[in-house]
Short mmCIF file of C-alpha atoms and ligand atoms in Angstrom, two decimals:
data_model
loop_
_atom_site.label_atom_id
_atom_site.label_comp_id
_atom_site.label_asym_id
_atom_site.label_seq_id
_atom_site.Cartn_x
_atom_site.Cartn_y
_atom_site.Cartn_z
CA MET A 1 42.70 161.81 120.78
CA ARG A 2 45.00 162.76 117.77
CA VAL A 3 48.56 160.60 119.19
CA LEU A 4 46.12 157.65 119.48
CA PHE A 5 44.74 158.13 115.83
CA LEU A 6 48.59 158.27 114.53
CA PHE A 7 49.66 155.51 116.35
CA ALA A 8 46.78 153.17 114.30
CA THR A 9 48.10 155.07 111.33
CA ILE A 10 51.21 153.64 111.71
CA LEU A 11 50.09 150.14 112.89
CA VAL A 12 48.14 149.92 109.80
CA ALA A 13 50.20 151.65 107.65
CA ALA A 14 52.32 149.12 108.75
CA VAL A 15 50.36 146.22 108.87
CA LEU A 16 48.47 147.07 105.11
CA ALA A 17 52.04 147.82 104.18
CA VAL A 18 50.79 150.48 101.94
CA ASP A 19 52.21 153.50 100.76
CA GLN A 20 49.22 156.13 102.04
CA GLN A 21 48.77 160.10 99.98
CA THR A 22 50.20 162.66 101.48
CA HIS A 23 50.76 165.51 99.32
CA PRO A 24 52.09 168.55 100.38
CA SER A 25 49.57 171.32 99.74
CA MET A 26 46.92 168.91 101.89
CA GLN A 27 49.82 169.27 105.18
CA GLY A 28 47.70 171.63 107.49
CA MET A 29 45.30 172.57 105.11
CA GLN A 30 41.84 173.51 107.14
CA SER A 31 38.05 173.53 105.63
CA LEU A 32 36.21 176.74 106.50
CA SER A 33 32.39 177.18 106.13
CA ILE A 34 32.31 181.11 105.84
CA SER A 35 29.06 182.92 106.49
CA TYR A 36 29.22 186.32 104.46
CA GLU A 37 26.18 189.13 104.83
CA THR A 38 27.29 192.53 103.35
CA PRO A 39 28.31 193.06 99.79
CA GLU A 40 31.96 194.37 100.91
CA GLN A 41 32.27 190.58 102.61
CA PHE A 42 31.93 189.18 99.68
CA SER A 43 34.14 190.98 97.80
CA LEU A 44 37.01 190.55 99.92
CA LEU A 45 36.43 186.53 99.40
CA LYS A 46 36.28 186.98 96.05
CA ASN A 47 39.94 188.06 95.92
CA TYR A 48 41.15 185.15 97.19
CA VAL A 49 39.38 183.33 94.04
CA ASP A 50 42.24 182.61 92.33
CA ASP A 51 44.72 182.26 94.98
CA PRO A 52 46.20 178.78 94.30
CA GLY A 53 46.25 178.42 98.84
CA PHE A 54 42.81 178.80 98.42
CA ASP A 55 39.82 176.34 97.16
CA PHE A 56 36.49 177.55 96.76
CA VAL A 57 34.60 174.34 97.05
CA ARG A 58 30.71 175.42 98.06
CA SER A 59 29.66 178.75 97.66
CA THR A 60 25.58 179.92 98.18
CA ASN A 61 24.14 183.36 98.80
CA ASP A 62 25.35 183.43 102.38
CA LEU A 63 27.98 180.99 102.99
CA VAL A 64 31.57 179.60 101.16
CA ASP A 65 33.27 176.35 101.99
CA VAL A 66 36.94 176.60 101.10
CA LEU A 67 40.12 174.32 101.41
CA VAL A 68 42.88 176.71 102.70
CA THR A 69 46.39 175.77 102.62
CA ALA A 70 48.40 175.78 105.98
CA ASP A 71 50.57 178.56 105.23
CA LYS A 72 47.91 180.55 104.15
CA ILE A 73 45.87 179.86 107.21
CA GLU A 74 46.73 182.09 110.18
CA GLU A 75 46.74 185.46 108.11
CA PHE A 76 43.13 184.09 106.58
CA LYS A 77 41.19 183.77 109.73
CA GLN A 78 42.44 187.12 111.50
CA LEU A 79 41.57 188.72 108.26
CA LEU A 80 37.53 187.41 108.51
CA GLU A 81 37.97 188.09 112.15
CA GLU A 82 38.93 191.64 111.54
CA HIS A 83 35.81 192.22 109.35
CA ARG A 84 33.43 190.08 111.92
CA MET A 85 32.98 187.63 109.28
CA ASN A 86 31.44 183.79 111.15
CA TYR A 87 33.21 180.61 110.48
CA THR A 88 33.78 177.48 111.36
CA VAL A 89 36.42 174.84 110.98
CA MET A 90 34.77 171.95 109.21
CA ILE A 91 38.28 169.88 108.65
CA GLU A 92 40.76 170.59 111.05
CA ASP A 93 43.36 168.40 109.00
CA VAL A 94 42.70 167.77 105.39
CA GLN A 95 45.15 165.45 105.49
CA GLN A 96 44.85 163.72 108.26
CA LEU A 97 41.26 162.98 107.46
CA VAL A 98 42.45 161.54 104.40
CA THR A 99 44.82 159.61 105.89
CA GLU A 100 41.96 157.77 107.76
CA GLU A 101 39.80 157.72 104.47
CA TYR A 102 42.79 155.97 103.26
CA ILE A 103 43.07 153.62 105.99
CA THR A 104 38.83 152.43 106.74
CA GLN A 105 39.12 152.29 102.43
CA GLU A 106 42.36 149.75 102.96
CA VAL A 107 40.21 147.94 106.00
CA GLU A 108 37.30 147.49 104.35
CA ARG A 109 38.69 146.34 100.71
CA ARG A 110 40.53 144.00 102.67
CA LEU A 111 37.88 142.45 104.72
CA GLN A 112 35.84 142.15 101.24
CA ALA A 113 38.62 140.68 99.09
CA GLY A 114 38.83 137.33 100.26
CA THR A 115 34.75 136.42 100.18
CA GLN A 116 33.01 135.14 96.91
CA ASP A 117 30.75 138.17 96.22
CA TYR A 118 34.55 140.36 95.46
CA ALA A 119 35.71 137.78 93.23
CA SER A 120 32.84 137.59 91.02
CA GLY A 121 32.95 141.63 90.94
CA ARG A 122 30.54 142.62 93.47
CA LEU A 123 30.53 145.67 95.01
CA SER A 124 29.30 145.77 98.98
CA PHE A 125 28.96 149.26 99.13
CA THR A 126 31.27 149.67 101.80
CA TYR A 127 34.08 151.40 100.55
CA TYR A 128 34.49 153.80 97.67
CA PRO A 129 35.89 151.41 94.22
CA ASN A 130 38.46 152.44 92.46
CA TYR A 131 38.07 152.85 88.20
CA LYS A 132 39.03 148.76 87.97
CA GLU A 133 36.46 147.61 91.01
CA VAL A 134 33.67 150.27 89.05
CA ASN A 135 34.28 147.83 86.02
CA GLU A 136 34.80 144.83 87.16
CA TYR A 137 31.07 145.49 88.83
CA LEU A 138 29.83 146.25 85.35
CA THR A 139 31.17 143.28 84.37
CA TYR A 140 29.42 141.52 87.42
CA LEU A 141 26.12 142.84 85.86
CA THR A 142 26.11 142.08 83.03
CA GLN A 143 26.92 138.26 83.79
CA THR A 144 24.40 138.22 86.65
CA TYR A 145 21.49 140.35 84.38
CA LYS A 146 22.60 138.51 81.16
CA ASN A 147 19.22 139.28 79.71
CA ILE A 148 18.61 142.93 81.40
CA ALA A 149 22.66 144.44 81.84
CA SER A 150 25.08 145.42 78.83
CA LEU A 151 27.96 147.58 78.43
CA ILE A 152 28.50 150.25 75.69
CA THR A 153 31.99 150.99 74.92
CA ILE A 154 31.92 154.92 74.21
CA GLY A 155 35.58 155.45 73.89
CA ASN A 156 39.02 156.24 75.44
CA SER A 157 40.00 158.86 78.53
CA TYR A 158 42.93 161.44 77.47
CA GLU A 159 45.12 158.33 79.19
CA GLY A 160 43.62 155.55 77.53
CA ARG A 161 40.59 154.31 80.40
CA SER A 162 37.53 152.87 78.66
CA MET A 163 34.22 154.51 79.65
CA LYS A 164 31.66 152.01 79.74
CA VAL A 165 28.29 153.12 79.92
CA LEU A 166 25.69 150.37 81.72
CA LYS A 167 22.51 149.76 79.61
CA LEU A 168 19.62 148.20 82.04
CA SER A 169 16.65 146.96 79.24
CA THR A 170 14.27 144.56 79.08
CA GLY A 171 13.83 144.92 75.60
CA GLY A 172 10.99 146.29 73.46
CA ALA A 173 11.34 149.18 70.99
CA ASN A 174 10.72 152.68 71.40
CA LYS A 175 11.11 152.66 75.03
CA PRO A 176 11.51 156.47 76.94
CA ALA A 177 15.24 156.52 78.31
CA ILE A 178 16.73 158.04 81.12
CA PHE A 179 20.30 159.17 81.51
CA ILE A 180 22.68 159.07 84.19
CA ASP A 181 26.18 159.89 84.82
CA ALA A 182 28.64 160.61 87.71
CA GLY A 183 31.87 161.82 88.66
CA ILE A 184 33.20 164.46 86.08
CA HIS A 185 34.93 166.13 89.04
CA ALA A 186 37.10 163.57 90.51
CA ARG A 187 36.74 164.41 94.03
CA GLU A 188 33.53 164.11 94.39
CA TRP A 189 33.45 159.91 95.65
CA ILE A 190 29.80 159.82 96.75
CA ALA A 191 28.87 160.27 92.53
CA PRO A 192 29.69 157.44 91.00
CA ALA A 193 28.96 155.29 94.37
CA THR A 194 25.25 156.20 94.62
CA ALA A 195 24.78 155.71 91.05
CA LEU A 196 26.28 152.30 91.02
CA TYR A 197 24.25 151.82 94.51
CA MET A 198 21.04 153.14 92.48
CA VAL A 199 21.80 150.52 90.08
CA ASP A 200 22.26 147.67 92.74
CA LEU A 201 19.06 148.80 94.14
CA MET A 202 16.87 148.80 90.44
CA LEU A 203 18.33 145.57 89.54
CA GLN A 204 17.68 143.34 93.09
CA SER A 205 14.88 144.62 94.34
CA HIS A 206 12.87 147.52 92.24
CA ARG A 207 12.83 145.47 88.83
CA ASP A 208 9.51 147.58 88.28
CA LEU A 209 11.97 150.45 87.00
CA LEU A 210 13.04 148.76 84.29
CA SER A 211 9.30 147.24 82.75
CA LYS A 212 8.66 150.86 80.64
CA VAL A 213 12.19 152.66 80.58
CA ASP A 214 15.85 151.78 79.63
CA TRP A 215 18.34 153.44 81.72
CA TYR A 216 21.95 154.02 80.41
CA VAL A 217 24.52 154.76 83.34
CA LEU A 218 27.73 156.36 83.24
CA PRO A 219 29.12 156.27 86.54
CA VAL A 220 32.29 157.21 86.01
CA LEU A 221 32.24 160.13 83.26
CA ASN A 222 36.66 160.94 83.78
CA PRO A 223 38.33 157.58 84.60
CA ASP A 224 41.57 159.60 84.49
CA GLY A 225 40.79 162.32 87.70
CA TYR A 226 38.79 159.81 89.47
CA GLU A 227 41.57 157.00 88.99
CA TYR A 228 43.83 159.89 89.87
CA THR A 229 42.39 160.60 93.40
CA HIS A 230 42.50 157.22 94.16
CA SER A 231 45.95 157.01 93.75
CA SER A 232 48.38 156.80 96.79
CA SER A 233 50.94 159.34 94.60
CA ALA A 234 49.45 161.70 93.68
CA ASN A 235 45.84 164.13 94.82
CA ARG A 236 42.44 163.17 96.51
CA LEU A 237 40.83 166.56 95.93
CA TRP A 238 41.94 167.04 92.27
CA ARG A 239 38.90 168.27 90.52
CA LYS A 240 39.44 167.93 86.50
CA THR A 241 40.62 165.92 83.84
CA ARG A 242 44.47 164.90 82.90
CA SER A 243 44.49 166.22 80.07
CA ASN A 244 48.24 168.28 78.74
CA THR A 245 47.49 172.00 79.20
CA GLY A 246 50.35 173.47 77.47
CA SER A 247 50.79 174.42 81.17
CA THR A 248 52.84 173.17 84.14
CA CYS A 249 49.32 172.57 85.33
CA ARG A 250 47.28 169.70 83.98
CA GLY A 251 43.31 168.98 83.56
CA VAL A 252 40.19 170.63 82.38
CA ASP A 253 37.47 171.58 84.57
CA GLY A 254 34.75 169.24 82.58
CA ASN A 255 31.95 170.72 84.11
CA ARG A 256 32.83 174.48 82.41
CA ASN A 257 34.01 172.42 78.58
CA TYR A 258 30.37 172.30 77.14
CA ASP A 259 29.69 173.26 74.07
CA MET A 260 27.03 175.52 75.55
CA GLN A 261 27.75 179.52 76.51
CA TRP A 262 31.26 178.13 77.02
CA MET A 263 33.33 180.40 78.69
CA THR A 264 30.97 183.10 79.70
CA ILE A 265 30.73 183.22 82.75
CA GLY A 266 32.01 181.27 85.91
CA ALA A 267 34.51 180.06 84.14
CA SER A 268 38.72 180.14 83.81
CA SER A 269 40.91 180.57 81.09
CA ASP A 270 43.57 179.94 83.53
CA PRO A 271 44.84 176.50 83.20
CA CYS A 272 45.95 176.26 87.10
CA SER A 273 42.54 177.14 87.83
CA ASP A 274 40.14 174.74 88.73
CA THR A 275 37.59 175.82 87.03
CA TYR A 276 39.34 176.08 83.59
CA ALA A 277 37.15 175.21 81.33
CA GLY A 278 39.53 174.17 78.91
CA PRO A 279 41.11 175.23 75.24
CA LYS A 280 37.53 175.54 73.01
CA PRO A 281 34.46 173.97 73.65
CA PHE A 282 34.41 169.81 74.05
CA SER A 283 38.47 169.88 74.15
CA GLU A 284 38.12 167.08 76.38
CA VAL A 285 38.06 163.53 74.86
CA GLU A 286 35.57 162.41 77.62
CA ASN A 287 33.00 164.78 77.11
CA GLN A 288 33.95 163.92 73.23
CA HIS A 289 32.48 160.49 73.74
CA LEU A 290 29.12 161.75 76.12
CA ARG A 291 28.05 164.38 73.57
CA ASP A 292 28.24 161.48 70.60
CA PHE A 293 26.68 159.14 72.86
CA ILE A 294 23.68 161.04 73.41
CA LEU A 295 23.34 163.06 70.23
CA ALA A 296 23.20 159.43 69.05
CA ARG A 297 19.89 158.53 71.09
CA LYS A 298 18.67 162.28 71.06
CA GLY A 299 15.01 161.86 70.63
CA GLN A 300 14.83 158.38 73.10
CA ILE A 301 16.56 160.35 76.51
CA LYS A 302 13.71 162.07 77.97
CA ALA A 303 15.60 162.94 81.50
CA TYR A 304 19.79 163.52 81.87
CA LEU A 305 20.08 162.95 85.32
CA THR A 306 24.48 164.24 86.14
CA PHE A 307 25.48 163.39 89.84
CA HIS A 308 27.83 165.68 91.73
CA SER A 309 28.51 166.89 95.42
CA TYR A 310 28.28 168.30 97.67
CA GLY A 311 25.68 170.96 99.53
CA GLN A 312 22.17 169.09 98.87
CA TYR A 313 20.69 170.69 95.64
CA ILE A 314 18.42 169.63 92.80
CA LEU A 315 19.41 172.24 90.59
CA TYR A 316 18.21 173.16 86.29
CA PRO A 317 19.04 174.94 83.91
CA TRP A 318 19.65 177.18 83.22
CA GLY A 319 23.84 178.00 84.75
CA TRP A 320 24.77 181.20 82.72
CA THR A 321 21.72 183.74 82.56
CA SER A 322 19.33 184.89 85.41
CA ASN A 323 17.03 183.77 83.26
CA VAL A 324 14.53 180.75 83.61
CA PRO A 325 13.66 177.65 80.36
CA ALA A 326 10.48 177.60 78.66
CA ASN A 327 9.80 174.89 81.20
CA GLU A 328 10.70 176.14 84.60
CA PRO A 329 7.28 175.31 86.22
CA GLU A 330 7.45 172.06 85.04
CA LEU A 331 11.49 171.50 86.36
CA ARG A 332 10.52 173.20 89.72
CA ASN A 333 7.62 171.19 90.26
CA LEU A 334 9.53 167.72 89.47
CA ALA A 335 12.21 169.27 91.80
CA ILE A 336 9.76 170.02 94.52
CA GLN A 337 8.60 165.84 94.62
CA CYS A 338 12.37 165.11 94.55
CA ALA A 339 13.17 166.51 97.01
CA GLN A 340 10.13 165.78 99.40
CA ALA A 341 10.77 161.99 98.34
CA ILE A 342 14.40 162.36 99.71
CA ALA A 343 13.07 164.37 103.03
CA LYS A 344 11.10 161.74 103.39
CA SER A 345 13.32 158.79 103.50
CA ARG A 346 16.05 160.56 105.90
CA ARG A 347 15.16 163.78 106.41
CA THR A 348 17.77 165.33 104.80
CA ARG A 349 17.01 168.64 102.78
CA TYR A 350 17.88 169.85 99.40
CA THR A 351 17.23 172.88 98.18
CA TYR A 352 16.54 173.21 94.52
CA GLY A 353 16.26 175.77 91.60
CA THR A 354 18.00 177.47 89.02
CA SER A 355 22.18 176.83 88.94
CA TYR A 356 22.29 180.38 88.54
CA ASN A 357 19.75 181.07 91.11
CA ALA A 358 20.26 178.74 93.27
CA LEU A 359 23.97 177.83 93.37
CA TYR A 360 26.17 180.21 91.33
CA PRO A 361 26.49 181.57 87.67
CA ASN A 362 28.49 179.29 85.52
CA SER A 363 28.86 178.00 81.91
CA GLY A 364 29.88 175.25 79.31
CA CYS A 365 27.70 173.02 81.91
CA SER A 366 26.31 169.60 81.03
CA ASP A 367 22.93 169.91 81.73
CA ASP A 368 22.82 173.60 80.23
CA TRP A 369 24.07 171.67 76.95
CA ALA A 370 21.67 168.22 77.59
CA MET A 371 18.76 170.66 77.70
CA ASP A 372 19.76 173.12 74.88
CA LYS A 373 21.85 171.44 72.78
CA ALA A 374 20.26 167.24 72.91
CA GLY A 375 16.83 168.54 72.97
CA ILE A 376 16.54 166.61 76.43
CA LYS A 377 13.44 168.85 78.48
CA LEU A 378 14.53 167.09 82.58
CA SER A 379 17.93 167.88 82.88
CA PHE A 380 19.53 167.60 86.45
CA THR A 381 22.35 167.96 88.43
CA TYR A 382 22.24 166.34 91.93
CA GLU A 383 24.57 167.79 94.59
CA LEU A 384 24.56 164.69 97.33
CA PRO A 385 25.39 165.61 100.72
CA GLY A 386 29.15 165.69 102.08
CA GLY A 387 27.37 165.80 105.58
CA ASN A 388 30.96 167.35 107.71
CA TYR A 389 32.90 166.09 105.71
CA GLY A 390 32.32 166.93 102.44
CA ASP A 391 34.27 165.54 99.44
CA LEU A 392 35.50 163.60 101.68
CA LEU A 393 32.03 161.79 103.17
CA PRO A 394 32.81 158.58 105.05
CA ALA A 395 32.04 155.27 102.59
CA SER A 396 29.80 154.57 105.41
CA GLU A 397 27.61 157.20 103.73
CA ILE A 398 27.16 155.23 100.28
CA LYS A 399 24.38 153.17 101.03
CA PRO A 400 21.90 155.45 103.33
CA VAL A 401 22.73 158.01 100.50
CA GLY A 402 21.93 156.19 97.60
CA ILE A 403 18.84 154.42 99.80
CA GLU A 404 17.39 158.16 100.14
CA THR A 405 18.53 159.79 96.42
CA PHE A 406 16.38 156.58 94.95
CA GLU A 407 13.42 157.92 96.17
CA ALA A 408 14.43 160.76 93.89
CA LEU A 409 15.22 158.44 91.26
CA LYS A 410 11.61 157.03 91.52
CA VAL A 411 9.83 160.16 91.28
CA THR A 412 11.63 160.69 88.53
CA HIS A 413 10.86 157.73 86.53
CA GLN A 414 7.51 158.27 87.53
CA TYR A 415 7.19 161.14 85.99
CA VAL A 416 8.90 159.83 82.60
CA THR A 417 6.92 157.31 82.66
CA SER A 418 3.52 159.04 83.08
CA LYS A 419 4.61 161.82 80.63
CA TYR A 420 6.14 159.75 77.75
N1 LIG B 1 29.15 172.03 91.36
C1 LIG B 1 28.65 172.37 89.88
C2 LIG B 1 29.89 173.21 89.24
O1 LIG B 1 30.23 173.97 89.39
C3 LIG B 1 27.68 172.65 89.89
C4 LIG B 1 26.95 172.56 88.27
C5 LIG B 1 25.56 173.12 88.02
N2 LIG B 1 24.90 173.16 86.72
C6 LIG B 1 25.10 174.42 85.80
N3 LIG B 1 25.06 174.16 84.61
N4 LIG B 1 26.06 175.59 86.22
O2 LIG B 1 30.21 172.30 88.01
ZN1 LIG B 2 30.99 168.33 90.78
#
């Protein structure tokens, strides 16, 4: 299999004449899913949280998924076995999967490239669009749905990429609005794709969702990071922004950077950490733009939804404390209904709860900020599915994930219109 794949890779690479993304850290890197039971086992894992060879991409009360570099993997597996901890290898070779993904991307893109649709900027949703393709699609929407879709440029990213919010409105004053963002974490490619596919569904076949509610969609909140994960000379697994931190390591975890219990829990002050909270709250210009946009529409926005991957969670405040917000029953009910709607659509099981209780404690997050500082009572983080691939979910999942997640969006819309 592997040899065959290698041949195919070389062949396709030659035909496509493109550099593929190789990164020293991804050669021989594996993704392990580890279950733990005792506090001792948990603290053993915790020892590795700040180890540069380890990237804990997901953790729950009884399992963690961790990417481990080639030089550390054997020793680490041995340790797990010594402590009788069960693990499965989720991804045998991260570099190989990244290469596979890259080829599929290029093949799908080139299949589209000759078509009229592609020329118009329309997306096929058969591959993950890069930053430029996202923008072309947004422009296409404004040209195709002139009376409904418009763009609001909210500013530039650190590296100067423009950040565009898509507004969908059928007109009329004082309508409630729902705000959606995605892509604050660069490598979570399914998030922007899902946000855009849901927009596509709304415009093509579910116009009823547009009659009583205005929508604001910011598909790529971290354009620099997103573009970095898409470029061949960079790192597919990059999570943070790309700002200069004054250290040799670049970037801030956008979702630890909000002025909401900043740096109190589950965030790092080390610029080399993947959860680096930044030098100060809202140090990241991308987050400043989001803040200003939302605060300018404070009364209008009734629901804040932020899309991440992965793990299948519907999360609501708070992330920084085990206490629950005053309207916790309301949030829980809505989360349950959304989870049920998704389950009904494709049997995908979501877990729900406060971020602190259902996932892990962390501070400086956008959903907590939206509720507390922008007064948006309905604030949710969606962790979309990762299948067996985590953030390397194949692009063939974009439409299925979009369709099932759209069911939750319908429920949220229904709730917002019934209440406001
Ligand atoms: N995976 C997300 C992150 O680590 C979860 C954030 C959930 N929200 C929260 N307030 N903790 O950033
Ligand atoms: Zn994320």
